């Protein structure tokens, strides 16, 4: 009898590689990884983990389309694979990669009655004019960019077709941590800031263009990737179906993050506030904070890593990598 396989798409990405690492720690190496490596350095995230096989995304999609016997061995799916660039302009690409592909995988999982966990996004909340409540109607939400809209479309599709209660959708907030170096301009400010401080001794933050926010006082719900992974594995393994926020429920400023970085690197705080690019001004979220009651009600037992501790551990990983 064939071993049952855990499918992790986006398995070489930030959250996907951490989930595989944690599954390994739980004794699971029967994992099928799907990703698109291209010319990036994210193959290094595969190197730290154990798994049974790897497929490029396009090859795996053709197996999905043809109904390959390989698919019969899959017993659970973590679908983290997506274009995560909030600045991506190719709407056709986003519709296929983030919407159509997710539909195919979800419909396969529902037909096989296996757990399907997928990444939605906090970007679906737009400016947050309707709050950040994962219990509120999703039809009202107005994402600020095509990436957020591509994620919103699948959430709406799942609800309209009645499969939402057979899926686990996660609206990840600002996730950072080891394994994001390949993401280019979409790397977190923790990594970008570490590199800036290391190379120049200063950190650049965007000025504020809203009078109610001082420079650097824009707020985010920052989440350590290790917590994102723990939450994901818990919800999938416990079959806690639904659409959830995944953050900490704490909004902290970019200045807070900067101070944590300088402290972790034993450097004097030196922040320079710079103009925001015109292309970002209308699409910039000034405040995000996840309403976390829904996950609390599932009995999630592990808690969350505070910002200073998470940044400190991440910086230690980065320093060790350099040495």
GROMACS .gro file of N, CA, C and O in nm, residues 13-94:
model
  328
   13UNK      N    1   0.889   2.836  -0.069
   13UNK     CA    2   0.866   2.974  -0.026
   13UNK      C    3   0.882   2.991   0.123
   13UNK      O    4   0.917   2.897   0.196
   14UNK      N    5   0.854   3.110   0.170
   14UNK     CA    6   0.874   3.145   0.312
   14UNK      C    7   0.790   3.058   0.405
   14UNK      O    8   0.843   2.987   0.491
   15UNK      N    9   0.659   3.061   0.388
   15UNK     CA   10   0.571   2.986   0.479
   15UNK      C   11   0.575   2.837   0.446
   15UNK      O   12   0.582   2.752   0.535
   16UNK      N   13   0.575   2.805   0.316
   16UNK     CA   14   0.574   2.664   0.277
   16UNK      C   15   0.695   2.587   0.328
   16UNK      O   16   0.682   2.474   0.377
   17UNK      N   17   0.814   2.647   0.318
   17UNK     CA   18   0.934   2.576   0.365
   17UNK      C   19   0.935   2.560   0.516
   17UNK      O   20   0.985   2.460   0.568
   18UNK      N   21   0.877   2.657   0.587
   18UNK     CA   22   0.868   2.644   0.733
   18UNK      C   23   0.769   2.535   0.772
   18UNK      O   24   0.794   2.459   0.866
   19UNK      N   25   0.659   2.525   0.699
   19UNK     CA   26   0.562   2.417   0.724
   19UNK      C   27   0.628   2.281   0.701
   19UNK      O   28   0.612   2.189   0.783
   20UNK      N   29   0.704   2.269   0.593
   20UNK     CA   30   0.772   2.140   0.568
   20UNK      C   31   0.871   2.110   0.680
   20UNK      O   32   0.879   1.996   0.729
   21UNK      N   33   0.946   2.210   0.723
   21UNK     CA   34   1.042   2.191   0.833
   21UNK      C   35   0.969   2.141   0.958
   21UNK      O   36   1.015   2.047   1.025
   22UNK      N   37   0.855   2.201   0.989
   22UNK     CA   38   0.780   2.161   1.108
   22UNK      C   39   0.716   2.023   1.091
   22UNK      O   40   0.709   1.945   1.187
   23UNK      N   41   0.668   1.992   0.970
   23UNK     CA   42   0.616   1.857   0.945
   23UNK      C   43   0.728   1.754   0.962
   23UNK      O   44   0.705   1.646   1.019
   24UNK      N   45   0.848   1.786   0.913
   24UNK     CA   46   0.964   1.699   0.935
   24UNK      C   47   0.987   1.675   1.083
   24UNK      O   48   1.009   1.561   1.127
   25UNK      N   49   0.983   1.782   1.162
   25UNK     CA   50   1.003   1.769   1.307
   25UNK      C   51   0.896   1.682   1.371
   25UNK      O   52   0.920   1.618   1.474
   26UNK      N   53   0.778   1.678   1.308
   26UNK     CA   54   0.669   1.594   1.358
   26UNK      C   55   0.677   1.451   1.303
   26UNK      O   56   0.588   1.370   1.326
   27UNK      N   57   0.785   1.423   1.228
   27UNK     CA   58   0.807   1.287   1.178
   27UNK      C   59   0.754   1.261   1.038
   27UNK      O   60   0.755   1.147   0.992
   28UNK      N   61   0.708   1.363   0.969
   28UNK     CA   62   0.651   1.345   0.835
   28UNK      C   63   0.751   1.388   0.728
   28UNK      O   64   0.785   1.506   0.718
   29UNK      N   65   0.800   1.291   0.651
   29UNK     CA   66   0.884   1.323   0.534
   29UNK      C   67   0.817   1.276   0.405
   29UNK      O   68   0.876   1.288   0.298
   30UNK      N   69   0.697   1.223   0.417
   30UNK     CA   70   0.621   1.178   0.299
   30UNK      C   71   0.550   1.298   0.239
   30UNK      O   72   0.428   1.314   0.249
   31UNK      N   73   0.629   1.385   0.178
   31UNK     CA   74   0.582   1.515   0.133
   31UNK      C   75   0.613   1.533  -0.015
   31UNK      O   76   0.725   1.503  -0.060
   32UNK      N   77   0.514   1.579  -0.089
   32UNK     CA   78   0.532   1.613  -0.230
   32UNK      C   79   0.537   1.765  -0.240
   32UNK      O   80   0.442   1.833  -0.200
   33UNK      N   81   0.649   1.819  -0.289
   33UNK     CA   82   0.668   1.964  -0.297
   33UNK      C   83   0.644   2.011  -0.439
   33UNK      O   84   0.695   1.951  -0.534
   34UNK      N   85   0.567   2.118  -0.453
   34UNK     CA   86   0.545   2.182  -0.583
   34UNK      C   87   0.583   2.329  -0.569
   34UNK      O   88   0.549   2.394  -0.470
   35UNK      N   89   0.655   2.379  -0.668
   35UNK     CA   90   0.693   2.521  -0.667
   35UNK      C   91   0.741   2.558  -0.807
   35UNK      O   92   0.742   2.475  -0.897
   36UNK      N   93   0.776   2.683  -0.823
   36UNK     CA   94   0.843   2.729  -0.945
   36UNK      C   95   0.971   2.798  -0.902
   36UNK      O   96   0.968   2.907  -0.845
   37UNK      N   97   1.084   2.732  -0.924
   37UNK     CA   98   1.212   2.783  -0.874
   37UNK      C   99   1.270   2.891  -0.964
   37UNK      O  100   1.328   2.988  -0.915
   38UNK      N  101   1.256   2.875  -1.095
   38UNK     CA  102   1.309   2.974  -1.187
   38UNK      C  103   1.456   3.001  -1.162
   38UNK      O  104   1.535   2.910  -1.138
   39UNK      N  105   1.493   3.129  -1.166
   39UNK     CA  106   1.633   3.167  -1.146
   39UNK      C  107   1.657   3.222  -1.005
   39UNK      O  108   1.761   3.282  -0.978
   40UNK      N  109   1.562   3.200  -0.914
   40UNK     CA  110   1.576   3.253  -0.778
   40UNK      C  111   1.664   3.162  -0.694
   40UNK      O  112   1.701   3.051  -0.735
   41UNK      N  113   1.693   3.210  -0.573
   41UNK     CA  114   1.773   3.133  -0.478
   41UNK      C  115   1.687   3.052  -0.382
   41UNK      O  116   1.738   2.998  -0.284
   42UNK      N  117   1.557   3.041  -0.411
   42UNK     CA  118   1.472   2.974  -0.311
   42UNK      C  119   1.493   2.823  -0.306
   42UNK      O  120   1.442   2.757  -0.216
   43UNK      N  121   1.570   2.766  -0.401
   43UNK     CA  122   1.608   2.625  -0.389
   43UNK      C  123   1.677   2.599  -0.255
   43UNK      O  124   1.673   2.486  -0.203
   44UNK      N  125   1.738   2.703  -0.199
   44UNK     CA  126   1.806   2.686  -0.070
   44UNK      C  127   1.709   2.651   0.042
   44UNK      O  128   1.747   2.588   0.140
   45UNK      N  129   1.583   2.693   0.027
   45UNK     CA  130   1.482   2.657   0.127
   45UNK      C  131   1.445   2.509   0.119
   45UNK      O  132   1.404   2.449   0.218
   46UNK      N  133   1.460   2.449   0.000
   46UNK     CA  134   1.437   2.304  -0.013
   46UNK      C  135   1.549   2.226   0.055
   46UNK      O  136   1.527   2.120   0.113
   47UNK      N  137   1.669   2.281   0.048
   47UNK     CA  138   1.789   2.213   0.096
   47UNK      C  139   1.783   2.182   0.245
   47UNK      O  140   1.845   2.085   0.292
   48UNK      N  141   1.709   2.263   0.319
   48UNK     CA  142   1.707   2.242   0.464
   48UNK      C  143   1.602   2.140   0.508
   48UNK      O  144   1.592   2.108   0.627
   49UNK      N  145   1.523   2.088   0.413
   49UNK     CA  146   1.410   2.001   0.447
   49UNK      C  147   1.419   1.865   0.381
   49UNK      O  148   1.496   1.843   0.287
   50UNK      N  149   1.335   1.772   0.430
   50UNK     CA  150   1.326   1.636   0.375
   50UNK      C  151   1.189   1.617   0.313
   50UNK      O  152   1.087   1.652   0.374
   51UNK      N  153   1.185   1.559   0.193
   51UNK     CA  154   1.058   1.535   0.125
   51UNK      C  155   1.078   1.422   0.025
   51UNK      O  156   1.191   1.382  -0.006
   52UNK      N  157   0.969   1.369  -0.027
   52UNK     CA  158   0.977   1.252  -0.115
   52UNK      C  159   1.003   1.288  -0.260
   52UNK      O  160   1.080   1.222  -0.329
   53UNK      N  161   0.937   1.396  -0.308
   53UNK     CA  162   0.953   1.430  -0.450
   53UNK      C  163   0.923   1.578  -0.471
   53UNK      O  164   0.862   1.643  -0.385
   54UNK      N  165   0.967   1.628  -0.586
   54UNK     CA  166   0.947   1.769  -0.621
   54UNK      C  167   0.896   1.778  -0.764
   54UNK      O  168   0.944   1.707  -0.853
   55UNK      N  169   0.799   1.866  -0.787
   55UNK     CA  170   0.751   1.896  -0.921
   55UNK      C  171   0.746   2.047  -0.941
   55UNK      O  172   0.705   2.121  -0.852
   56UNK      N  173   0.787   2.089  -1.061
   56UNK     CA  174   0.762   2.227  -1.099
   56UNK      C  175   0.611   2.248  -1.115
   56UNK      O  176   0.538   2.156  -1.152
   57UNK      N  177   0.566   2.369  -1.089
   57UNK     CA  178   0.422   2.400  -1.086
   57UNK      C  179   0.351   2.362  -1.216
   57UNK      O  180   0.245   2.298  -1.214
   58UNK      N  181   0.408   2.397  -1.331
   58UNK     CA  182   0.341   2.369  -1.458
   58UNK      C  183   0.329   2.219  -1.482
   58UNK      O  184   0.226   2.172  -1.533
   59UNK      N  185   0.433   2.145  -1.447
   59UNK     CA  186   0.429   1.998  -1.462
   59UNK      C  187   0.323   1.939  -1.371
   59UNK      O  188   0.246   1.852  -1.412
   60UNK      N  189   0.316   1.987  -1.249
   60UNK     CA  190   0.215   1.933  -1.157
   60UNK      C  191   0.074   1.968  -1.204
   60UNK      O  192  -0.017   1.885  -1.194
   61UNK      N  193   0.056   2.088  -1.258
   61UNK     CA  194  -0.077   2.126  -1.308
   61UNK      C  195  -0.122   2.034  -1.421
   61UNK      O  196  -0.239   1.998  -1.431
   62UNK      N  197  -0.027   1.993  -1.505
   62UNK     CA  198  -0.063   1.900  -1.613
   62UNK      C  199  -0.101   1.763  -1.557
   62UNK      O  200  -0.191   1.696  -1.610
   63UNK      N  201  -0.036   1.721  -1.448
   63UNK     CA  202  -0.076   1.596  -1.382
   63UNK      C  203  -0.217   1.608  -1.323
   63UNK      O  204  -0.297   1.514  -1.329
   64UNK      N  205  -0.245   1.724  -1.270
   64UNK     CA  206  -0.377   1.750  -1.214
   64UNK      C  207  -0.484   1.745  -1.323
   64UNK      O  208  -0.590   1.685  -1.306
   65UNK      N  209  -0.452   1.807  -1.437
   65UNK     CA  210  -0.547   1.810  -1.550
   65UNK      C  211  -0.572   1.672  -1.608
   65UNK      O  212  -0.681   1.642  -1.655
   66UNK      N  213  -0.467   1.587  -1.605
   66UNK     CA  214  -0.480   1.454  -1.668
   66UNK      C  215  -0.530   1.347  -1.572
   66UNK      O  216  -0.552   1.233  -1.612
   67UNK      N  217  -0.546   1.385  -1.444
   67UNK     CA  218  -0.593   1.287  -1.345
   67UNK      C  219  -0.491   1.179  -1.318
   67UNK      O  220  -0.525   1.060  -1.304
   68UNK      N  221  -0.364   1.215  -1.308
   68UNK     CA  222  -0.255   1.119  -1.286
   68UNK      C  223  -0.280   1.033  -1.161
   68UNK      O  224  -0.327   1.082  -1.059
   69UNK      N  225  -0.245   0.902  -1.169
   69UNK     CA  226  -0.260   0.813  -1.052
   69UNK      C  227  -0.181   0.861  -0.930
   69UNK      O  228  -0.216   0.826  -0.816
   70UNK      N  229  -0.075   0.939  -0.953
   70UNK     CA  230   0.004   0.994  -0.841
   70UNK      C  231  -0.085   1.069  -0.742
   70UNK      O  232  -0.062   1.067  -0.621
   71UNK      N  233  -0.188   1.134  -0.795
   71UNK     CA  234  -0.273   1.217  -0.711
   71UNK      C  235  -0.350   1.134  -0.608
   71UNK      O  236  -0.392   1.188  -0.505
   72UNK      N  237  -0.367   1.004  -0.635
   72UNK     CA  238  -0.443   0.919  -0.543
   72UNK      C  239  -0.375   0.902  -0.408
   72UNK      O  240  -0.438   0.862  -0.310
   73UNK      N  241  -0.242   0.929  -0.405
   73UNK     CA  242  -0.167   0.911  -0.280
   73UNK      C  243  -0.175   1.034  -0.189
   73UNK      O  244  -0.131   1.028  -0.074
   74UNK      N  245  -0.229   1.145  -0.240
   74UNK     CA  246  -0.232   1.269  -0.162
   74UNK      C  247  -0.342   1.262  -0.056
   74UNK      O  248  -0.457   1.231  -0.087
   75UNK      N  249  -0.304   1.291   0.068
   75UNK     CA  250  -0.400   1.281   0.179
   75UNK      C  251  -0.432   1.416   0.243
   75UNK      O  252  -0.528   1.427   0.320
   76UNK      N  253  -0.352   1.518   0.213
   76UNK     CA  254  -0.380   1.653   0.264
   76UNK      C  255  -0.301   1.751   0.179
   76UNK      O  256  -0.197   1.716   0.122
   77UNK      N  257  -0.353   1.874   0.169
   77UNK     CA  258  -0.290   1.974   0.083
   77UNK      C  259  -0.271   2.105   0.159
   77UNK      O  260  -0.367   2.158   0.218
   78UNK      N  261  -0.148   2.155   0.156
   78UNK     CA  262  -0.117   2.292   0.199
   78UNK      C  263  -0.086   2.370   0.072
   78UNK      O  264   0.020   2.351   0.011
   79UNK      N  265  -0.178   2.455   0.031
   79UNK     CA  266  -0.160   2.529  -0.095
   79UNK      C  267  -0.112   2.670  -0.065
   79UNK      O  268  -0.191   2.761  -0.045
   80UNK      N  269   0.021   2.685  -0.061
   80UNK     CA  270   0.083   2.816  -0.035
   80UNK      C  271   0.136   2.878  -0.163
   80UNK      O  272   0.183   2.993  -0.161
   81UNK      N  273   0.134   2.802  -0.273
   81UNK     CA  274   0.191   2.851  -0.398
   81UNK      C  275   0.106   2.960  -0.459
   81UNK      O  276  -0.013   2.942  -0.481
   82UNK      N  277   0.166   3.075  -0.488
   82UNK     CA  278   0.096   3.187  -0.550
   82UNK      C  279   0.198   3.293  -0.588
   82UNK      O  280   0.310   3.293  -0.537
   83UNK      N  281   0.157   3.382  -0.674
   83UNK     CA  282   0.234   3.505  -0.693
   83UNK      C  283   0.197   3.597  -0.579
   83UNK      O  284   0.080   3.634  -0.565
   84UNK      N  285   0.294   3.632  -0.494
   84UNK     CA  286   0.264   3.711  -0.375
   84UNK      C  287   0.306   3.857  -0.389
   84UNK      O  288   0.307   3.931  -0.290
   85UNK      N  289   0.339   3.898  -0.511
   85UNK     CA  290   0.384   4.036  -0.532
   85UNK      C  291   0.263   4.129  -0.539
   85UNK      O  292   0.183   4.121  -0.631
   86UNK      N  293   0.252   4.217  -0.440
   86UNK     CA  294   0.140   4.311  -0.439
   86UNK      C  295   0.152   4.414  -0.551
   86UNK      O  296   0.056   4.486  -0.580
   87UNK      N  297   0.269   4.421  -0.613
   87UNK     CA  298   0.292   4.518  -0.721
   87UNK      C  299   0.282   4.454  -0.860
   87UNK      O  300   0.304   4.522  -0.960
   88UNK      N  301   0.249   4.324  -0.866
   88UNK     CA  302   0.240   4.255  -0.996
   88UNK      C  303   0.133   4.321  -1.084
   88UNK      O  304   0.020   4.342  -1.042
   89UNK      N  305   0.173   4.354  -1.208
   89UNK     CA  306   0.083   4.425  -1.300
   89UNK      C  307   0.011   4.331  -1.398
   89UNK      O  308  -0.088   4.370  -1.460
   90UNK      N  309   0.063   4.209  -1.417
   90UNK     CA  310   0.006   4.117  -1.515
   90UNK      C  311  -0.117   4.049  -1.457
   90UNK      O  312  -0.108   3.946  -1.391
   91UNK      N  313  -0.234   4.107  -1.482
   91UNK     CA  314  -0.358   4.057  -1.423
   91UNK      C  315  -0.394   3.918  -1.476
   91UNK      O  316  -0.449   3.835  -1.403
   92UNK      N  317  -0.362   3.890  -1.602
   92UNK     CA  318  -0.390   3.759  -1.660
   92UNK      C  319  -0.311   3.651  -1.586
   92UNK      O  320  -0.365   3.544  -1.552
   93UNK      N  321  -0.185   3.680  -1.559
   93UNK     CA  322  -0.100   3.587  -1.484
   93UNK      C  323  -0.156   3.564  -1.344
   93UNK      O  324  -0.165   3.449  -1.297
   94UNK      N  325  -0.195   3.670  -1.276
   94UNK     CA  326  -0.249   3.657  -1.140
   94UNK      C  327  -0.378   3.576  -1.140
   94UNK      O  328  -0.402   3.496  -1.050
   0.00000   0.00000   0.00000
